[in-house]
PDB file of C-alpha atoms in Angstrom:
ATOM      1  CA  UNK X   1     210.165 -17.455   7.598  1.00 58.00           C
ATOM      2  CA  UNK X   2     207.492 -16.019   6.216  1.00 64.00           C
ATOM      3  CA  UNK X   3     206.017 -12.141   6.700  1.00 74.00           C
ATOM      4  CA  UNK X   4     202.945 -10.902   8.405  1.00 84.00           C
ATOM      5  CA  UNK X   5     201.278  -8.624   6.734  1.00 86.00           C
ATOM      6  CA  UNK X   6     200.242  -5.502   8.404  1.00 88.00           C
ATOM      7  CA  UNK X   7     197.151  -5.203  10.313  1.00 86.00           C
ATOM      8  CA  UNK X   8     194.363  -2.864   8.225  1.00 83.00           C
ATOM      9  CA  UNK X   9     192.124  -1.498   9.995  1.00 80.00           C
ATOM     10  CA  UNK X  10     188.651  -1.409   7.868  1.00 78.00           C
ATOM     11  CA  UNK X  11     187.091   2.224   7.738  1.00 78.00           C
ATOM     12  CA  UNK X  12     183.973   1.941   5.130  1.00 82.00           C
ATOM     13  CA  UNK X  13     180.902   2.323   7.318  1.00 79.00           C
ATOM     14  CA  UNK X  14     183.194   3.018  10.545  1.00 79.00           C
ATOM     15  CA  UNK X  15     180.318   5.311  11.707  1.00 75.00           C
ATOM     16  CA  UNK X  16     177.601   2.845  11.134  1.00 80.00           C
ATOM     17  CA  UNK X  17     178.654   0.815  13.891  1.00 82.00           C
ATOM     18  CA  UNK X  18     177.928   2.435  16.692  1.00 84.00           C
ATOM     19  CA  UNK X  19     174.544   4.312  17.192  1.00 86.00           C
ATOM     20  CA  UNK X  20     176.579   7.074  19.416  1.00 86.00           C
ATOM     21  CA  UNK X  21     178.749   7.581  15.809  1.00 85.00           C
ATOM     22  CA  UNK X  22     175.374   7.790  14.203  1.00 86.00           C
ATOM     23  CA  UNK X  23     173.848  10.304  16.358  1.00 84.00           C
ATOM     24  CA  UNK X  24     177.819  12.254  16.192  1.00 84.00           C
ATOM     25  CA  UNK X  25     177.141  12.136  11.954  1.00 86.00           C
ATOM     26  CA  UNK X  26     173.984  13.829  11.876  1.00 86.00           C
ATOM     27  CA  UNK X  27     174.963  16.281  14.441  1.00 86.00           C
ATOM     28  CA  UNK X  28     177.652  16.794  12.452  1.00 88.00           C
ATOM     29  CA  UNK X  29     175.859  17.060   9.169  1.00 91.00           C
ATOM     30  CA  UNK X  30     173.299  19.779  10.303  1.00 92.00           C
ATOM     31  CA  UNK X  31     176.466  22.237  10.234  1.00 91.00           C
ATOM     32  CA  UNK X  32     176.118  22.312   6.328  1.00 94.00           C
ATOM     33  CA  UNK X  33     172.383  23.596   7.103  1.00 93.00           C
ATOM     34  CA  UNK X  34     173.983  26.564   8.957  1.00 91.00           C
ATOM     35  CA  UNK X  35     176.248  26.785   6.287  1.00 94.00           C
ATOM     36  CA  UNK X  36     173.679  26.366   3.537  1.00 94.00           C
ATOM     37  CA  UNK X  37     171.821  29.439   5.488  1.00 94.00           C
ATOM     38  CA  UNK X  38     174.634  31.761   5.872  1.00 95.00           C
ATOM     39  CA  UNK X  39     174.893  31.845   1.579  1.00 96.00           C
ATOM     40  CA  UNK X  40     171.325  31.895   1.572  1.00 96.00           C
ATOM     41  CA  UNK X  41     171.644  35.480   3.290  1.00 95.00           C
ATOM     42  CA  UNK X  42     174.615  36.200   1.325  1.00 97.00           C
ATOM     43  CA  UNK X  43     172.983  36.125  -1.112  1.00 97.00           C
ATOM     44  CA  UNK X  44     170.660  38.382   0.105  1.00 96.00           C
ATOM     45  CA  UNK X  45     173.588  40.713   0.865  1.00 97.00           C
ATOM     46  CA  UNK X  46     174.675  40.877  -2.628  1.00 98.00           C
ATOM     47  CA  UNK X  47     171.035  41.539  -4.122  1.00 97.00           C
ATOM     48  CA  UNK X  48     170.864  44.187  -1.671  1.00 96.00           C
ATOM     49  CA  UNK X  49     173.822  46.132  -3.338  1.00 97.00           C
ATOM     50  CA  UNK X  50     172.749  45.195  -6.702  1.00 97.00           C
ATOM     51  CA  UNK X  51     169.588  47.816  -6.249  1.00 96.00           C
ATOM     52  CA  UNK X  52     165.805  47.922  -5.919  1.00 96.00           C
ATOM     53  CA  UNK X  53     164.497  45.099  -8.562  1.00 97.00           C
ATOM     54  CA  UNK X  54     167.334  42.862  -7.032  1.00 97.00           C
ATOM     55  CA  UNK X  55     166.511  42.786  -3.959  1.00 96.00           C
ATOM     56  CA  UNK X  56     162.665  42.923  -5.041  1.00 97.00           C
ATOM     57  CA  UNK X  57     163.438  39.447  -6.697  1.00 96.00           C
ATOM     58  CA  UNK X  58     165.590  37.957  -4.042  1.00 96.00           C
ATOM     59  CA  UNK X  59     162.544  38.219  -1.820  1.00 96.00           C
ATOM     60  CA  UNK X  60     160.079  36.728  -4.423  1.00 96.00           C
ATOM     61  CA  UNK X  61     162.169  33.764  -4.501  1.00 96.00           C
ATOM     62  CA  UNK X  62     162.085  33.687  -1.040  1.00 95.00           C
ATOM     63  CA  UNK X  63     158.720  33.399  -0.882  1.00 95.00           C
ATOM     64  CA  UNK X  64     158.499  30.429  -3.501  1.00 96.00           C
ATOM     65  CA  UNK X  65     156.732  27.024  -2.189  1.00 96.00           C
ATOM     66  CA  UNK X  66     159.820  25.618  -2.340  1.00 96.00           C
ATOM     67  CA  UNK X  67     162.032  28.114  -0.211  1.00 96.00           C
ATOM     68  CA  UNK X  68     159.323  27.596   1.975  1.00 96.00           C
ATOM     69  CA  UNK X  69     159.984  24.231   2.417  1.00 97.00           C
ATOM     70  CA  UNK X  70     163.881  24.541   2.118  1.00 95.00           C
ATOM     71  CA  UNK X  71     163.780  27.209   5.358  1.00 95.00           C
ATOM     72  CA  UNK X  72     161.470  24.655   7.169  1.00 96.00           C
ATOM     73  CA  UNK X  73     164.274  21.799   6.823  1.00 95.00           C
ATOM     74  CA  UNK X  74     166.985  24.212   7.771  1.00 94.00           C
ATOM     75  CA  UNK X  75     165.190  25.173  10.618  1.00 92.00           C
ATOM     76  CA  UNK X  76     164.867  21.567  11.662  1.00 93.00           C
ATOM     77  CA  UNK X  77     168.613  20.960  11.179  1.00 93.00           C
ATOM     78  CA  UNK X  78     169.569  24.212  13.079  1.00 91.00           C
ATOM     79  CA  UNK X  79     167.044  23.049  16.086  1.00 90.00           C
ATOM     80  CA  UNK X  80     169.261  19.855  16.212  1.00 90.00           C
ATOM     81  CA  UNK X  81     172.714  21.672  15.549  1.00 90.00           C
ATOM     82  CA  UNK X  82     171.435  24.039  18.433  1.00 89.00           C
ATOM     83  CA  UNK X  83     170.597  21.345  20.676  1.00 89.00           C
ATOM     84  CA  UNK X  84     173.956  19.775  20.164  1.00 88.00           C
ATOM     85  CA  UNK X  85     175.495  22.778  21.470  1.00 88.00           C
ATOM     86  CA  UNK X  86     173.996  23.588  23.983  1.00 90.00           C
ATOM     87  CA  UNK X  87     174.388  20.023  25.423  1.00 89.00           C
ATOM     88  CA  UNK X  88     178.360  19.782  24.839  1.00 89.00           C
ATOM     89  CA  UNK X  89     178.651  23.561  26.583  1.00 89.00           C
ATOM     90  CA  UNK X  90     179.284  22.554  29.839  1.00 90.00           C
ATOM     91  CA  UNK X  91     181.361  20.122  29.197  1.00 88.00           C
ATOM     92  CA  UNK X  92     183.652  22.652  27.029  1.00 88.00           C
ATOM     93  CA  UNK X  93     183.750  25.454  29.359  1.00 87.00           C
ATOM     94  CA  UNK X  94     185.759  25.912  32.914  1.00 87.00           C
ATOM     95  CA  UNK X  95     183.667  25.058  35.589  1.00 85.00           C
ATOM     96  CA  UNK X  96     181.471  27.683  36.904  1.00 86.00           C
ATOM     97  CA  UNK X  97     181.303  28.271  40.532  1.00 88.00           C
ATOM     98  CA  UNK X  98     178.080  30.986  41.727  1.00 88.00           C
ATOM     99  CA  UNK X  99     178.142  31.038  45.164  1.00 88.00           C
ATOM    100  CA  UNK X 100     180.709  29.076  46.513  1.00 88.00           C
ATOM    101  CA  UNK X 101     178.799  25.371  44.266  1.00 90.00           C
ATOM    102  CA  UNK X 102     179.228  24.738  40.838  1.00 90.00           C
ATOM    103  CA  UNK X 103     176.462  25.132  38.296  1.00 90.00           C
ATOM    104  CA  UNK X 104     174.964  22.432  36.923  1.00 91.00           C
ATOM    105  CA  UNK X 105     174.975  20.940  33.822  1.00 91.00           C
ATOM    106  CA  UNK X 106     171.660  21.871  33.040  1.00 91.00           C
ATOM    107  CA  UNK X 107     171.655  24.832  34.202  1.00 92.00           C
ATOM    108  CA  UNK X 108     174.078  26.131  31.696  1.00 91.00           C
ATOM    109  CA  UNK X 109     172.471  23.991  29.044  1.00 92.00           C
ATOM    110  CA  UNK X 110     169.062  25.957  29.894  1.00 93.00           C
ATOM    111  CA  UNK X 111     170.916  29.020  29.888  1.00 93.00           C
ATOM    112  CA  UNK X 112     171.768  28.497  26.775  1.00 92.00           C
ATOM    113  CA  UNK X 113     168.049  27.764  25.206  1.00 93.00           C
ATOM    114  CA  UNK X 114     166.813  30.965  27.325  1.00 95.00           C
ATOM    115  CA  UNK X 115     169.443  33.391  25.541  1.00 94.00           C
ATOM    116  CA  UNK X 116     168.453  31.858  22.542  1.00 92.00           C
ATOM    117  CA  UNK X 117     164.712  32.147  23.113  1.00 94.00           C
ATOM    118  CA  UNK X 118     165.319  35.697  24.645  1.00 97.00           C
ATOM    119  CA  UNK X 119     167.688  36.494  21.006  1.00 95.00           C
ATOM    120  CA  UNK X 120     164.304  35.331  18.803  1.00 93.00           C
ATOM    121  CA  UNK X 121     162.077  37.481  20.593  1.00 95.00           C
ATOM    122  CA  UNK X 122     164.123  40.552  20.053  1.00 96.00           C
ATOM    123  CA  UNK X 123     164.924  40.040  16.554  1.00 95.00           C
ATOM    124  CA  UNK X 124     161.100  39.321  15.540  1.00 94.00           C
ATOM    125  CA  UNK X 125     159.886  41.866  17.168  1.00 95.00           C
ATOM    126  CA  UNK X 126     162.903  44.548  15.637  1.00 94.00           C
ATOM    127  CA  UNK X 127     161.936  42.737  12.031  1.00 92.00           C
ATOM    128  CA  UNK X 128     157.935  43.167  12.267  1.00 91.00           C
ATOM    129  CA  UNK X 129     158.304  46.493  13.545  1.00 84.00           C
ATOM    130  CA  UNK X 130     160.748  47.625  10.864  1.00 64.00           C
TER     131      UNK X 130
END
């Protein structure tokens, strides 16, 4: 009698199979933008307690070609991490009942890109009139 060998499943490329895993992948990989961001202001944090010239500096670089360019493809990424989250919201959260019916799908989603809109606003406005 002879023995069967176990079944292996293959996982190389498991993502590349299916363009809904494709689109999951790059949602997925625009979190490292956020987190790419949040030591790019870190930074910025520490520069700020090293003094004057530091800080001075850290907003030279900032102003570089190049961090241009890097803040424009973060941006991009954190449009599409946004969007991500605001479309899996309702689907995370109870159900919300307003008057007896349940909000919509889209309503929440829209929600979502109005606080966000309403959040830009304010903090522009608080930065160019520091």
């Amino acid at each position: 009698m002879s023995a069967k060998r176990p079944y292996v499943r293959p996982m190389q490329g498991w993502w590349k199979r299916d363009p809904y895993f494709i689109s999951y992948m790059w949602r997925e990989t625009t979190a490292l933008a956020v987190a790419l961001y949040a030591v790019v202001l870190a930074v910025g944090v520490v520069r700020l307690a090293q003094g004057e010239a530091a800080w001075n500096g850290w907003l030279a670089a900032l102003k570089s070609p190049l961090s241009v360019l890097l803040h424009l493809v973060l941006l991009a990424a954190m449009v599409v991490h946004a969007k991500s989250w605001f479309e899996i919201m309702p689907k995370t959260m109870p159900a919300l009942q307003m008057g007896g019916k349940r909000v919509e799908a889209s309503t929440i989603t829209r929600a979502g890109w109005a606080a966000t809109a309403v959040a830009t606003v304010v903090v522009l406005v608080l930065a160019w009139g520091a």
